[in-house]
Amino acid sequence: MTEVRHKAEVEAQELVAQADTGARSLEGNLGIMVAVIAFVWSTFQLYVASNVPYWLFDTTGVELIFNNSEIRFIHLAFGLVLSAFAYPLFAWSRRDTIPWYDWLLAAAGAFACLYLVVMRNDIALRPGLPTQMDLIVSATGLTVLAISVYRTLGLPLVIVAGVFMFYVFFGNQSFMPDAIQWRGASVGKALWHYWMQLEGVFGVAVGVSASMIFLFVLFGSLLEQAGAGNYFIKLAFAVLGHLRGGPAKAAVVASAMSGLYSGSSIANVVTTGTFTIPLMKRTGFPAEKAGAVEVASSVNGQLMPPVMGAAAFLIAEFTGIGYHEVVIHAFIPAVISYIALVYIVHLEALKMNLKGLPKPPSHVTMMRRLMGVLAGFIGISLLGMAVYYGLGMVKVLFPQLTFAAVMGLFLIAYVALVGIASREPDLEVDDPNAPIKELPRAGDVGRTGYYFVLPIVILIWCILLERFSPSLSAFYAIMAMMFIVLTQHPLKAMFRSQSWRPAAWQGILDFTHGMIGGARNMIGIAVATAAAGIIVGTVSLTGAHQMIGELVEFLSGGSLIVMLLLVAGMSLILGMGLPTTANYLVVSSLMAPVIVALGAQEGFLVPLIAVHFFVFYFGILADVTPPVGLAAFAAAAISRGDPIKTGVQGFFYSMRTVLLPFLFIFNTDLLLIDVDAGHAFVVFIVAVVAMMLFAAATQGYFFAKSRIWESLVLLLVAFTLFRPGFWLNTVQDEYVVATGPAIVETVLNAPAESEVRLMIKGPDFDNPDRMTTRTITLDIGNETGKDWLEENGLSYFDEDGTIVLDEPFPGTKFSQDFQDFDFYGDKPVVIEKSEVPADRMPKEIFYFPALLLLGVVILFQRRRQTQPAF
């Protein structure tokens, strides 16, 4: 049995290697060569992220400064070379050597990328006029990229990118349906667009990969190499292992902590699942359910800020909002999703009457335990306040010495926490198949690694307080992490009065492996973002998203809910088999504009960040969903369960994640948009309660096994808590509507700091026989509505009681937004109606009948309850 389990773990490790770091196992000179290239890649990315190039130029006159485009070219060159060396091309290819064709592909990929660096000045002088050499280089680069994507990520992304390229070259042919035809592009124009400029392969996605994603992946690699991954797993087990279904709850929490820095759901499954899945099975979970818990929690790690599977930086880039705002908006949905998963595990444990793992003997009373929990909560709160206010005070007191002061505080705290850790034995990686006689004490485990929190504190300080760029914030966090990796073992040795030299060598080895591991983890991301650039480039060249929007509009029949369901399904399909970054790039490029455009036509205006989160959530669910759910296959390899059943069960556990996007689309309070601190706390508490009720309803168990009517009532209560505005809209109109000349009165008389919505209707610019609509919001500032209209270039006139809109002046706020309208056709563009928010009762009033219904369900279930509910 032990051999079977070991084989399962090896298979899982091979799966994550194939998906993330490369399946080749090279030794000798070849292994050293690949390791050196990976180390140099990490060093290069740190070099361009630092101030060293400018310091070098100021002190020595040597100019080794790379601009943004050159960094992208070199970044992808490293990715293509390492993909050829680290990943075998075919399933039957040897794993212990590099065949001749891979040397050729590596050289060709590097040449195609570095050609753009060497010839950059000449290329800039002939924009859009490629030479024969330009076309050869572009074709070579795209071919090598396609092969690299195939060998690192498999066929799905190659097929998707290939379909889009086919559309560019052949989208004007007669065999294409009329509805999706476009004017077409020549070979020269397409190749130039894809490779020779920053619109295709080397577009925004590769730019974000080179400037931000790499640094955060490297930070996670160093954190993992330092032992933080094992620390988080053991801490979660020490805290939660004694509860019902303790190993499963610990798996959820450990995956959440791994998600703070991990960029891969598959790696998350294997890292934590190798330990947690066997323990879950030993405590009574069936193989498929044990694997499903790990899959659901690991995939959710891609939704956990601050990294979000490396997609947070892309979301910030595409939505145009600050990275720190993305982190804030993503926080509540991610946290309540994890809380709900812990509760789902608890309900499963109740249904199976499972017990927890044995915990250390303790004479602590229940009161002291409660006091300990309270002290822990207060401690975390004080830590947060210390970071925010304490470091903020340092900034006020020492404005010129803030950085030095924070680094000094970091050093003092680090030495003190390492001293505390040195009094405890170092954590070892346990054998998950070995019997556990009792759990370790949470305090003992905690003391061994408190200092791992310090680099994360620095990261948060840089992002939220100093408002540094994500790349600069990650750079400083990496510097702190490097310091810890290099010094933690020697410092512990000195505190323990041991020789520090062997420990120092261990620190150097950990640092080297962390640098190499970070680069190898980036191979798939680098080529994935480049391939996704083909899709983004195709959309910008052809306007393919408009065609998809028309298809969705036709299929939805104007129904907003049907439209969202179609977009969710398409995002799920498009995300199958893709890593997180490529997944987000594909779904956001194609599906996000559809929601924005069709929503505006129906008068449904939603913040852009909510739209991007919506498609991102459903794209990520592809990692769970059969038949392509890669994370489910990784978990099944460890649990020895059926991968399809594991995926189905994992998707069932992920129903709460399916629900969330629909909720924050209609209730943006969940994303903390325009919400103050007090309201945010209420939103969080209500959302947690609602999500737990939803989990209880879908699991068919609350205080006891639920009857059908009880589950339906729980769903109704959860819906009401999540979206009380739905019921308010049924009893009171959301807006005061005006038509005809009354529109003018509404707008002109709008007071300062008010909001007016206008629905514009007119002939479509591309198809004058088709009428299109768009809803805009006028956010009136400290002025009157009349002044606001004049400042933003909107002019109108009354034509027989119809308010006709003139074309906005070029350069004004709405000149770009109204390009879809034909202002010079036979039919005018008109303001169909105006809407002003109505003065209504608070929507929270509907919480009271919902809670009353909840009380009724609890009353009925308590009579049938046979065991404690918590």
Short mmCIF file of N, CA, C and O in Angstrom, two decimals, residues 252-331:
data_model
loop_
_atom_site.label_atom_id
_atom_site.label_comp_id
_atom_site.label_asym_id
_atom_site.label_seq_id
_atom_site.Cartn_x
_atom_site.Cartn_y
_atom_site.Cartn_z
N VAL A 252 -8.02 23.29 3.34
CA VAL A 252 -8.60 24.52 2.80
C VAL A 252 -7.79 25.73 3.24
O VAL A 252 -7.44 26.60 2.43
N VAL A 253 -7.48 25.81 4.53
CA VAL A 253 -6.73 26.97 5.04
C VAL A 253 -5.31 26.99 4.48
O VAL A 253 -4.79 28.05 4.10
N ALA A 254 -4.66 25.83 4.42
CA ALA A 254 -3.30 25.77 3.87
C ALA A 254 -3.29 26.20 2.41
O ALA A 254 -2.38 26.91 1.97
N SER A 255 -4.30 25.79 1.65
CA SER A 255 -4.38 26.20 0.25
C SER A 255 -4.63 27.69 0.13
O SER A 255 -4.12 28.34 -0.79
N ALA A 256 -5.42 28.24 1.04
CA ALA A 256 -5.66 29.69 1.03
C ALA A 256 -4.36 30.43 1.29
O ALA A 256 -4.05 31.43 0.61
N MET A 257 -3.56 29.96 2.24
CA MET A 257 -2.28 30.62 2.53
C MET A 257 -1.29 30.43 1.38
O MET A 257 -0.54 31.35 1.05
N SER A 258 -1.31 29.25 0.74
CA SER A 258 -0.47 29.04 -0.43
C SER A 258 -0.91 29.93 -1.58
O SER A 258 -0.09 30.39 -2.37
N GLY A 259 -2.22 30.17 -1.66
CA GLY A 259 -2.72 31.03 -2.73
C GLY A 259 -2.26 32.46 -2.62
O GLY A 259 -2.33 33.21 -3.60
N LEU A 260 -1.77 32.87 -1.44
CA LEU A 260 -1.26 34.23 -1.28
C LEU A 260 -0.09 34.50 -2.20
O LEU A 260 0.14 35.63 -2.62
N TYR A 261 0.67 33.46 -2.53
CA TYR A 261 1.86 33.68 -3.36
C TYR A 261 1.94 32.72 -4.55
O TYR A 261 2.80 32.90 -5.41
N SER A 262 1.08 31.70 -4.61
CA SER A 262 1.16 30.71 -5.68
C SER A 262 0.52 31.22 -6.95
O SER A 262 -0.50 31.92 -6.91
N GLY A 263 1.09 30.83 -8.08
CA GLY A 263 0.53 31.22 -9.37
C GLY A 263 -0.05 30.05 -10.14
O GLY A 263 -0.34 30.18 -11.32
N SER A 264 -0.25 28.91 -9.49
CA SER A 264 -0.71 27.72 -10.21
C SER A 264 -1.61 26.89 -9.32
O SER A 264 -1.23 26.51 -8.22
N SER A 265 -2.81 26.60 -9.81
CA SER A 265 -3.72 25.76 -9.04
C SER A 265 -3.22 24.32 -8.99
O SER A 265 -3.41 23.62 -7.99
N ILE A 266 -2.58 23.86 -10.05
CA ILE A 266 -2.07 22.48 -10.07
C ILE A 266 -0.94 22.33 -9.05
O ILE A 266 -0.89 21.36 -8.29
N ALA A 267 -0.01 23.29 -9.06
CA ALA A 267 1.08 23.24 -8.08
C ALA A 267 0.53 23.32 -6.66
O ALA A 267 1.04 22.66 -5.74
N ASN A 268 -0.52 24.11 -6.47
CA ASN A 268 -1.14 24.23 -5.15
C ASN A 268 -1.72 22.89 -4.71
O ASN A 268 -1.58 22.46 -3.56
N VAL A 269 -2.38 22.18 -5.64
CA VAL A 269 -2.95 20.86 -5.34
C VAL A 269 -1.86 19.90 -4.87
O VAL A 269 -2.00 19.21 -3.86
N VAL A 270 -0.76 19.85 -5.62
CA VAL A 270 0.29 18.88 -5.31
C VAL A 270 1.04 19.27 -4.04
O VAL A 270 1.37 18.42 -3.20
N THR A 271 1.32 20.59 -3.88
CA THR A 271 2.09 21.03 -2.71
C THR A 271 1.38 20.68 -1.41
O THR A 271 1.97 20.10 -0.49
N THR A 272 0.11 21.03 -1.32
CA THR A 272 -0.63 20.75 -0.09
C THR A 272 -1.30 19.39 -0.12
O THR A 272 -1.42 18.71 0.90
N GLY A 273 -1.74 18.96 -1.31
CA GLY A 273 -2.51 17.72 -1.40
C GLY A 273 -1.71 16.47 -1.11
O GLY A 273 -2.27 15.48 -0.61
N THR A 274 -0.41 16.48 -1.41
CA THR A 274 0.42 15.31 -1.10
C THR A 274 0.34 14.97 0.38
O THR A 274 0.42 13.80 0.76
N PHE A 275 0.18 15.98 1.21
CA PHE A 275 0.09 15.76 2.65
C PHE A 275 -1.35 15.63 3.12
O PHE A 275 -1.68 14.78 3.95
N THR A 276 -2.25 16.48 2.57
CA THR A 276 -3.61 16.56 3.11
C THR A 276 -4.53 15.46 2.61
O THR A 276 -5.36 14.96 3.37
N ILE A 277 -4.42 15.06 1.35
CA ILE A 277 -5.36 14.08 0.81
C ILE A 277 -5.27 12.73 1.51
O ILE A 277 -6.30 12.15 1.90
N PRO A 278 -4.05 12.16 1.71
CA PRO A 278 -4.01 10.90 2.46
C PRO A 278 -4.58 11.00 3.87
O PRO A 278 -5.24 10.07 4.36
N LEU A 279 -4.35 12.16 4.54
CA LEU A 279 -4.89 12.32 5.89
C LEU A 279 -6.41 12.42 5.86
O LEU A 279 -7.10 11.90 6.76
N MET A 280 -6.95 13.09 4.86
CA MET A 280 -8.41 13.16 4.74
C MET A 280 -9.00 11.77 4.56
O MET A 280 -10.02 11.42 5.15
N LYS A 281 -8.36 10.97 3.73
CA LYS A 281 -8.86 9.60 3.51
C LYS A 281 -8.79 8.77 4.79
O LYS A 281 -9.71 8.01 5.09
N ARG A 282 -7.72 8.97 5.56
CA ARG A 282 -7.57 8.20 6.80
C ARG A 282 -8.62 8.58 7.84
O ARG A 282 -8.96 7.76 8.71
N THR A 283 -9.11 9.80 7.79
CA THR A 283 -10.12 10.21 8.78
C THR A 283 -11.55 9.93 8.31
O THR A 283 -12.50 10.30 9.00
N GLY A 284 -11.71 9.33 7.11
CA GLY A 284 -13.04 8.91 6.70
C GLY A 284 -13.55 9.49 5.40
O GLY A 284 -14.63 9.09 4.93
N PHE A 285 -12.86 10.42 4.77
CA PHE A 285 -13.32 10.99 3.51
C PHE A 285 -13.08 9.98 2.38
O PHE A 285 -11.98 9.43 2.26
N PRO A 286 -14.07 9.75 1.52
CA PRO A 286 -13.82 8.93 0.33
C PRO A 286 -12.77 9.59 -0.57
O PRO A 286 -12.55 10.80 -0.50
N ALA A 287 -12.15 8.80 -1.43
CA ALA A 287 -11.05 9.30 -2.26
C ALA A 287 -11.48 10.49 -3.11
O ALA A 287 -10.77 11.50 -3.20
N GLU A 288 -12.67 10.38 -3.73
CA GLU A 288 -13.11 11.47 -4.62
C GLU A 288 -13.41 12.75 -3.84
O GLU A 288 -13.09 13.84 -4.30
N LYS A 289 -14.01 12.60 -2.65
CA LYS A 289 -14.32 13.80 -1.87
C LYS A 289 -13.05 14.42 -1.30
O LYS A 289 -12.92 15.65 -1.23
N ALA A 290 -12.08 13.60 -0.91
CA ALA A 290 -10.81 14.14 -0.42
C ALA A 290 -10.11 14.92 -1.52
O ALA A 290 -9.62 16.04 -1.30
N GLY A 291 -10.07 14.35 -2.71
CA GLY A 291 -9.47 15.05 -3.84
C GLY A 291 -10.25 16.31 -4.20
O GLY A 291 -9.66 17.34 -4.53
N ALA A 292 -11.58 16.23 -4.13
CA ALA A 292 -12.41 17.37 -4.51
C ALA A 292 -12.22 18.55 -3.55
O ALA A 292 -12.22 19.71 -3.98
N VAL A 293 -12.09 18.26 -2.26
CA VAL A 293 -11.85 19.34 -1.29
C VAL A 293 -10.54 20.05 -1.63
O VAL A 293 -10.47 21.30 -1.63
N GLU A 294 -9.51 19.28 -1.92
CA GLU A 294 -8.22 19.88 -2.27
C GLU A 294 -8.30 20.66 -3.56
O GLU A 294 -7.73 21.76 -3.68
N VAL A 295 -9.02 20.15 -4.55
CA VAL A 295 -9.17 20.85 -5.83
C VAL A 295 -9.90 22.16 -5.64
O VAL A 295 -9.46 23.22 -6.12
N ALA A 296 -11.03 22.11 -4.94
CA ALA A 296 -11.82 23.33 -4.74
C ALA A 296 -11.03 24.40 -4.00
O ALA A 296 -11.07 25.58 -4.36
N SER A 297 -10.29 23.99 -2.96
CA SER A 297 -9.53 24.97 -2.18
C SER A 297 -8.31 25.47 -2.95
O SER A 297 -7.96 26.65 -2.87
N SER A 298 -7.66 24.61 -3.73
CA SER A 298 -6.47 25.02 -4.46
C SER A 298 -6.82 25.95 -5.61
O SER A 298 -6.12 26.93 -5.87
N VAL A 299 -7.89 25.64 -6.32
CA VAL A 299 -8.30 26.51 -7.43
C VAL A 299 -8.74 27.87 -6.90
O VAL A 299 -8.47 28.91 -7.52
N ASN A 300 -9.39 27.87 -5.74
CA ASN A 300 -9.78 29.14 -5.15
C ASN A 300 -8.58 29.99 -4.77
O ASN A 300 -8.68 31.21 -4.63
N GLY A 301 -7.41 29.35 -4.58
CA GLY A 301 -6.20 30.11 -4.32
C GLY A 301 -5.86 31.07 -5.43
O GLY A 301 -5.20 32.10 -5.19
N GLN A 302 -6.33 30.79 -6.64
CA GLN A 302 -6.09 31.68 -7.77
C GLN A 302 -6.94 32.95 -7.68
O GLN A 302 -6.72 33.91 -8.42
N LEU A 303 -7.91 32.94 -6.79
CA LEU A 303 -8.77 34.11 -6.58
C LEU A 303 -8.34 34.92 -5.37
O LEU A 303 -8.93 35.97 -5.09
N MET A 304 -7.32 34.44 -4.66
CA MET A 304 -6.92 35.07 -3.40
C MET A 304 -5.88 36.16 -3.66
O MET A 304 -4.82 35.89 -4.22
N PRO A 305 -6.19 37.41 -3.29
CA PRO A 305 -5.17 38.46 -3.41
C PRO A 305 -4.04 38.20 -2.42
O PRO A 305 -4.23 37.45 -1.46
N PRO A 306 -2.81 38.72 -2.66
CA PRO A 306 -2.51 39.77 -3.62
C PRO A 306 -2.09 39.30 -5.01
O PRO A 306 -1.96 40.12 -5.91
N VAL A 307 -1.84 38.00 -5.23
CA VAL A 307 -1.30 37.56 -6.52
C VAL A 307 -2.41 37.12 -7.47
O VAL A 307 -2.37 37.42 -8.65
N MET A 308 -3.42 36.37 -6.96
CA MET A 308 -4.54 35.90 -7.76
C MET A 308 -4.06 35.15 -9.00
O MET A 308 -4.49 35.41 -10.12
N GLY A 309 -3.16 34.21 -8.77
CA GLY A 309 -2.65 33.43 -9.90
C GLY A 309 -1.92 34.28 -10.91
O GLY A 309 -1.90 33.96 -12.09
N ALA A 310 -1.31 35.38 -10.47
CA ALA A 310 -0.56 36.31 -11.31
C ALA A 310 -1.47 37.11 -12.23
O ALA A 310 -0.98 37.85 -13.09
N ALA A 311 -2.79 36.99 -12.07
CA ALA A 311 -3.71 37.73 -12.93
C ALA A 311 -4.06 39.10 -12.38
O ALA A 311 -4.59 39.94 -13.11
N ALA A 312 -3.79 39.36 -11.09
CA ALA A 312 -4.16 40.64 -10.49
C ALA A 312 -3.52 41.81 -11.23
O ALA A 312 -4.13 42.86 -11.42
N PHE A 313 -2.28 41.61 -11.68
CA PHE A 313 -1.57 42.69 -12.37
C PHE A 313 -2.17 42.94 -13.75
O PHE A 313 -2.26 44.08 -14.22
N LEU A 314 -2.59 41.86 -14.42
CA LEU A 314 -3.24 42.01 -15.72
C LEU A 314 -4.60 42.70 -15.56
O LEU A 314 -4.97 43.54 -16.38
N ILE A 315 -5.32 42.35 -14.51
CA ILE A 315 -6.62 42.99 -14.27
C ILE A 315 -6.43 44.49 -14.07
O ILE A 315 -7.19 45.31 -14.60
N ALA A 316 -5.42 44.86 -13.28
CA ALA A 316 -5.14 46.28 -13.06
C ALA A 316 -4.81 46.98 -14.38
O ALA A 316 -5.24 48.11 -14.63
N GLU A 317 -4.05 46.30 -15.23
CA GLU A 317 -3.63 46.90 -16.50
C GLU A 317 -4.83 47.09 -17.43
O GLU A 317 -4.98 48.13 -18.07
N PHE A 318 -5.70 46.09 -17.51
CA PHE A 318 -6.80 46.14 -18.47
C PHE A 318 -7.96 47.00 -17.99
O PHE A 318 -8.72 47.52 -18.81
N THR A 319 -8.14 47.12 -16.68
CA THR A 319 -9.24 47.95 -16.18
C THR A 319 -8.82 49.39 -15.92
O THR A 319 -9.67 50.26 -15.74
N GLY A 320 -7.50 49.62 -15.86
CA GLY A 320 -7.02 50.99 -15.66
C GLY A 320 -7.13 51.48 -14.24
O GLY A 320 -7.03 52.69 -14.00
N ILE A 321 -7.31 50.57 -13.27
CA ILE A 321 -7.35 51.00 -11.87
C ILE A 321 -6.08 50.53 -11.19
O ILE A 321 -5.35 49.68 -11.70
N GLY A 322 -5.78 51.09 -10.03
CA GLY A 322 -4.56 50.76 -9.32
C GLY A 322 -4.55 49.32 -8.84
O GLY A 322 -5.60 48.76 -8.50
N TYR A 323 -3.35 48.74 -8.81
CA TYR A 323 -3.22 47.36 -8.34
C TYR A 323 -3.73 47.20 -6.91
O TYR A 323 -4.39 46.21 -6.58
N HIS A 324 -3.44 48.18 -6.06
CA HIS A 324 -3.90 48.07 -4.67
C HIS A 324 -5.43 48.07 -4.60
O HIS A 324 -6.01 47.44 -3.71
N GLU A 325 -6.09 48.74 -5.54
CA GLU A 325 -7.55 48.71 -5.57
C GLU A 325 -8.07 47.33 -5.99
O GLU A 325 -9.09 46.86 -5.48
N VAL A 326 -7.38 46.69 -6.93
CA VAL A 326 -7.75 45.34 -7.34
C VAL A 326 -7.70 44.40 -6.14
O VAL A 326 -8.60 43.58 -5.92
N VAL A 327 -6.65 44.52 -5.33
CA VAL A 327 -6.49 43.68 -4.15
C VAL A 327 -7.65 43.91 -3.18
O VAL A 327 -8.22 42.96 -2.63
N ILE A 328 -8.02 45.17 -2.98
CA ILE A 328 -9.12 45.49 -2.05
C ILE A 328 -10.44 44.94 -2.59
O ILE A 328 -11.22 44.32 -1.84
N HIS A 329 -10.71 45.14 -3.88
CA HIS A 329 -11.97 44.65 -4.45
C HIS A 329 -12.07 43.13 -4.40
O HIS A 329 -13.17 42.58 -4.27
N ALA A 330 -10.95 42.43 -4.53
CA ALA A 330 -10.97 40.96 -4.59
C ALA A 330 -11.05 40.32 -3.22
O ALA A 330 -11.34 39.11 -3.13
N PHE A 331 -10.86 41.09 -2.16
CA PHE A 331 -10.67 40.51 -0.84
C PHE A 331 -11.91 39.78 -0.32
O PHE A 331 -11.85 38.59 0.02
#
